[in-house]
Short mmCIF file of C-alpha atoms and ligand atoms in Angstrom, two decimals:
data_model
loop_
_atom_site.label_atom_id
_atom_site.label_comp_id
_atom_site.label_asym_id
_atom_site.label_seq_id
_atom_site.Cartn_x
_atom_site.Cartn_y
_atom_site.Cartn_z
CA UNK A 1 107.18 109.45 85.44
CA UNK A 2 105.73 107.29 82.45
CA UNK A 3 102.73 108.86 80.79
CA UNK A 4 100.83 105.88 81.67
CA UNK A 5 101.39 106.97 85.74
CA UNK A 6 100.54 109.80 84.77
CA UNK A 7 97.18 108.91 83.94
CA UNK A 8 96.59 106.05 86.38
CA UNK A 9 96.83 107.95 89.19
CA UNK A 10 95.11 111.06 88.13
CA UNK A 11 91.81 108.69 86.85
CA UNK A 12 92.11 106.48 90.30
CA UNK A 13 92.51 109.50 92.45
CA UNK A 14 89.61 110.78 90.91
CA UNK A 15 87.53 108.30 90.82
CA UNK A 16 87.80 107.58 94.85
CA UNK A 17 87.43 111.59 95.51
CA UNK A 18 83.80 111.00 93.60
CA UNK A 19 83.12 108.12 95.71
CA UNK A 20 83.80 109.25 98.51
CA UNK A 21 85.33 112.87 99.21
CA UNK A 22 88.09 114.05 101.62
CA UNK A 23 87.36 115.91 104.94
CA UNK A 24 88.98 118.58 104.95
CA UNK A 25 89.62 121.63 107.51
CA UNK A 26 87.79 123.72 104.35
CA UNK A 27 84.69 121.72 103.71
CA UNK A 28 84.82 118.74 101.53
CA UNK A 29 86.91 117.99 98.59
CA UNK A 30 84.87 115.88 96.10
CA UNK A 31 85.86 115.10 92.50
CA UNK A 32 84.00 118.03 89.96
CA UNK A 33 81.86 116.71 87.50
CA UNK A 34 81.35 118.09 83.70
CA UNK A 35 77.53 119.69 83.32
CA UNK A 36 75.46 121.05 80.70
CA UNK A 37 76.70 124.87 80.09
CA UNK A 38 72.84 126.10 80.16
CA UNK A 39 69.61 123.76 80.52
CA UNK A 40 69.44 120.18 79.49
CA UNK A 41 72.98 120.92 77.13
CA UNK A 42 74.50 118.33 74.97
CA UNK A 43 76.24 116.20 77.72
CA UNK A 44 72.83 113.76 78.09
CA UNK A 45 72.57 111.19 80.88
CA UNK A 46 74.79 111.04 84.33
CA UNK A 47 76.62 108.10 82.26
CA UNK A 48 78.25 110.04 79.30
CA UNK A 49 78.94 112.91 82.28
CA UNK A 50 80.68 111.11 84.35
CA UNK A 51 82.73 108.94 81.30
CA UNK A 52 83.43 112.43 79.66
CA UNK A 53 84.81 114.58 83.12
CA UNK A 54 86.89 111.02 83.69
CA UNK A 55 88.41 111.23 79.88
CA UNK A 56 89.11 114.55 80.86
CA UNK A 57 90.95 114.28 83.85
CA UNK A 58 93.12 111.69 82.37
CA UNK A 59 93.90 113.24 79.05
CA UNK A 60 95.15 116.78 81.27
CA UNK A 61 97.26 114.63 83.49
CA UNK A 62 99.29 114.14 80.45
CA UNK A 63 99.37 117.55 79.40
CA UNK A 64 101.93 119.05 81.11
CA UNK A 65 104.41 116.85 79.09
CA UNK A 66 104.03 118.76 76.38
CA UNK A 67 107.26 120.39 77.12
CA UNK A 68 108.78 117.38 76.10
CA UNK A 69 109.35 116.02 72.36
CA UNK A 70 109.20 112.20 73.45
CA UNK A 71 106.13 112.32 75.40
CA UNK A 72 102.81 110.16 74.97
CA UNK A 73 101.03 113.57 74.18
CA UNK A 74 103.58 114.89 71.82
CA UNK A 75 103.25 112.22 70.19
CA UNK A 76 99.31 112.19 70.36
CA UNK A 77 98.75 113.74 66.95
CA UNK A 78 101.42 113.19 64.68
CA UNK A 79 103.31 115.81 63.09
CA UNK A 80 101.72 118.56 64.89
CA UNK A 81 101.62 117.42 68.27
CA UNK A 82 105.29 117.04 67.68
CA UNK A 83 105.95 120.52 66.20
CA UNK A 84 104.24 122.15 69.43
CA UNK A 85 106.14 119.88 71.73
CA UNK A 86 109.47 121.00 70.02
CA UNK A 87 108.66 124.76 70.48
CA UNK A 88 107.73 123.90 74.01
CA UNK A 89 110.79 122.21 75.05
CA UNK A 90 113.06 124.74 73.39
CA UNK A 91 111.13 127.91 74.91
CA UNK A 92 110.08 126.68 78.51
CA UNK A 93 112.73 123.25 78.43
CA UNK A 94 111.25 120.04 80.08
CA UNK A 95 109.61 120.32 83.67
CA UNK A 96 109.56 124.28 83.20
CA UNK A 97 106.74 126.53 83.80
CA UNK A 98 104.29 123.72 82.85
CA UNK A 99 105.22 121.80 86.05
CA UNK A 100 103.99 124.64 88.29
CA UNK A 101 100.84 125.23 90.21
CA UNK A 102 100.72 128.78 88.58
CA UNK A 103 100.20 126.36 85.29
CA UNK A 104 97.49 124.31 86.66
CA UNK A 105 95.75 127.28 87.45
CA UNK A 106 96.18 128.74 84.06
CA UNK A 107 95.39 125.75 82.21
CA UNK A 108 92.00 125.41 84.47
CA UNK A 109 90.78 129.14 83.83
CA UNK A 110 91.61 129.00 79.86
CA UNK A 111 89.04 125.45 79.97
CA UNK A 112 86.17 127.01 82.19
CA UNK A 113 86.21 129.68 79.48
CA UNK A 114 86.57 127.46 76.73
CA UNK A 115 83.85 124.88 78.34
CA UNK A 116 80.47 127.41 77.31
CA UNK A 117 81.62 127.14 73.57
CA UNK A 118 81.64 123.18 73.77
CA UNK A 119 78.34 123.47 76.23
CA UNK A 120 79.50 122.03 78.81
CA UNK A 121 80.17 123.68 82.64
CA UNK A 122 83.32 122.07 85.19
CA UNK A 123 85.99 122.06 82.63
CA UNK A 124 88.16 124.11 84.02
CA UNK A 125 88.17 122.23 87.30
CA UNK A 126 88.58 119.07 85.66
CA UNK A 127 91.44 119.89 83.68
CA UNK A 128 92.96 122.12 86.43
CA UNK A 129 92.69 118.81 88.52
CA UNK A 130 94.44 116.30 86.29
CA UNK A 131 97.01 119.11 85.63
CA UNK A 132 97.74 119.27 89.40
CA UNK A 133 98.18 115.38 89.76
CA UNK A 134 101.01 115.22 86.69
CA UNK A 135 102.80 118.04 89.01
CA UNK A 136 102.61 116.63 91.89
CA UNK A 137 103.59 113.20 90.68
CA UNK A 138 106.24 114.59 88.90
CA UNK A 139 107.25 116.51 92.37
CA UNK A 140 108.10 112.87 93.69
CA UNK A 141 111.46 112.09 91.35
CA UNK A 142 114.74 113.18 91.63
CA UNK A 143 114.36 115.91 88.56
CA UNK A 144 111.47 117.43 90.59
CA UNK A 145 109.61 120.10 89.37
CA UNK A 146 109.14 124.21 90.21
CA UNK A 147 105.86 123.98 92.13
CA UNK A 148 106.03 127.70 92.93
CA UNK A 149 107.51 129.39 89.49
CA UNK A 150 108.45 132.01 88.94
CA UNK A 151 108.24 133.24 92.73
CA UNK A 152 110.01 130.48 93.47
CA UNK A 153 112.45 128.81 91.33
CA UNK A 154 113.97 125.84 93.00
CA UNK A 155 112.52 122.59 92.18
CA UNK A 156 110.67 120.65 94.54
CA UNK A 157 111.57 116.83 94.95
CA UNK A 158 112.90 113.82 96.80
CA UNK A 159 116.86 113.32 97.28
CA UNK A 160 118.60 110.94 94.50
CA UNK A 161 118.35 108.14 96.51
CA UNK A 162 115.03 107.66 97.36
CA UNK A 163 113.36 108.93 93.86
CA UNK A 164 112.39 106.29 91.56
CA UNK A 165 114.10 106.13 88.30
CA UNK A 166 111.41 106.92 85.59
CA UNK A 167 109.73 103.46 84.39
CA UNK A 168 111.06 101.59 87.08
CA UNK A 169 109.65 98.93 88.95
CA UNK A 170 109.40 101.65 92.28
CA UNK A 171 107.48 103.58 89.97
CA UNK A 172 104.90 100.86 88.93
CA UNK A 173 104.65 99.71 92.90
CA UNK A 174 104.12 103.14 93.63
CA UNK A 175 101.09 103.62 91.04
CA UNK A 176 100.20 100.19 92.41
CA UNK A 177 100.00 101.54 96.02
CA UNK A 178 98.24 104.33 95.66
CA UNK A 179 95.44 102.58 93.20
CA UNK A 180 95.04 100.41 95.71
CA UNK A 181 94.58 102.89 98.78
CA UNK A 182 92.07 104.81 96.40
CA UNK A 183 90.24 101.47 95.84
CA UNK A 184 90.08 101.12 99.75
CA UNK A 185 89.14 105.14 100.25
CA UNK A 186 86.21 104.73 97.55
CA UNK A 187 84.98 101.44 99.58
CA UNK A 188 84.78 102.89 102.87
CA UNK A 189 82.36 104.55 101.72
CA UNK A 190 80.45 102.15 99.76
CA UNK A 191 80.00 99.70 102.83
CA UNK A 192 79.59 103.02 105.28
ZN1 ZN B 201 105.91 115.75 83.60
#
């Protein structure tokens, strides 16, 4: 799945969950929201919150790609941004460990400890989420991904013949379909 997916569907699925979040057996699952780290904090008004834990989401639903050299984010800073992405896909090879829960979950605990040194609270949540999208996107091709690694090595995805080549016009409909059905989740609740 392009980068651009990617990051389409991680911002729109957010976006509706804040609107309006899911029912669930559990309790509720609404979108997390970036917050000062202690008192008033740097973050400022609701506006700047809301634009930063959006930015955020987005820019760790491409993340997981950086097991791969020709990716939007390897290619996100230049020279070194490719140098990581090399070591990555050589070490862990493309849709590896990165494309695993056990990754999101990783990725979310290293940013809610990293969020108190940048001042802000919800990090790790907010990058653990757009982490989670990318995987599960990436769950709905034919190369699939190991959702359950290393317990469980085989890949989770759909049969050849009903996955959507990468960049295809299935793939665009299918970003298409779901931005729409977010747009129509988030207005339920608006005219509720
Ligand atoms: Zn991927």
């Amino acid at each position: 799945m392009l980068g651009r997916s990617h990051v389409t569907l991680a911002g729109a699925t957010y976006l509706s969950l804040l609107v309006h979040p899911l029912p669930t057996p559990w309790g509720a699952l609404a979108a997390p929201l970036l917050r000062p780290a202690a008192g008033d904090g740097p973050l400022g008004p609701d506006e700047l919150a809301l634009a930063l834990s959006v930015a955020t989401v987005m820019l760790a639903a491409l993340a997981p790609d950086v097991d791969h050299g020709g990716s939007a984010v390897a290619r996100s800073l230049g020279i070194l941004s490719r140098a990581v992405a090399s070591v990555a896909e050589r070490v862990l090879h493309h849709r590896g460990p990165l494309h695993s829960a056990l990754a999101a979950v990783v990725a979310g605990v290293l940013s809610e400890l990293l969020g108190p040194q940048l001042g802000v609270a919800g990090l790790g949540l907010l990058v653990g989420y757009g982490w989670a999208t990318h995987v599960l996107a990436d769950a709905v091709t034919a190369c699939g991904v190991p959702l359950l690694w290393p317990l469980w090595r085989r890949r989770l995805r759909l049969p050849y013949g009903l996955a959507p080549p990468t960049g295809g016009r299935v793939e665009a409909l299918t970003v298409l379909g779901t931005v729409l059905a977010c747009v129509w989740w988030g207005a339920l609740q608006v005219t509720a």
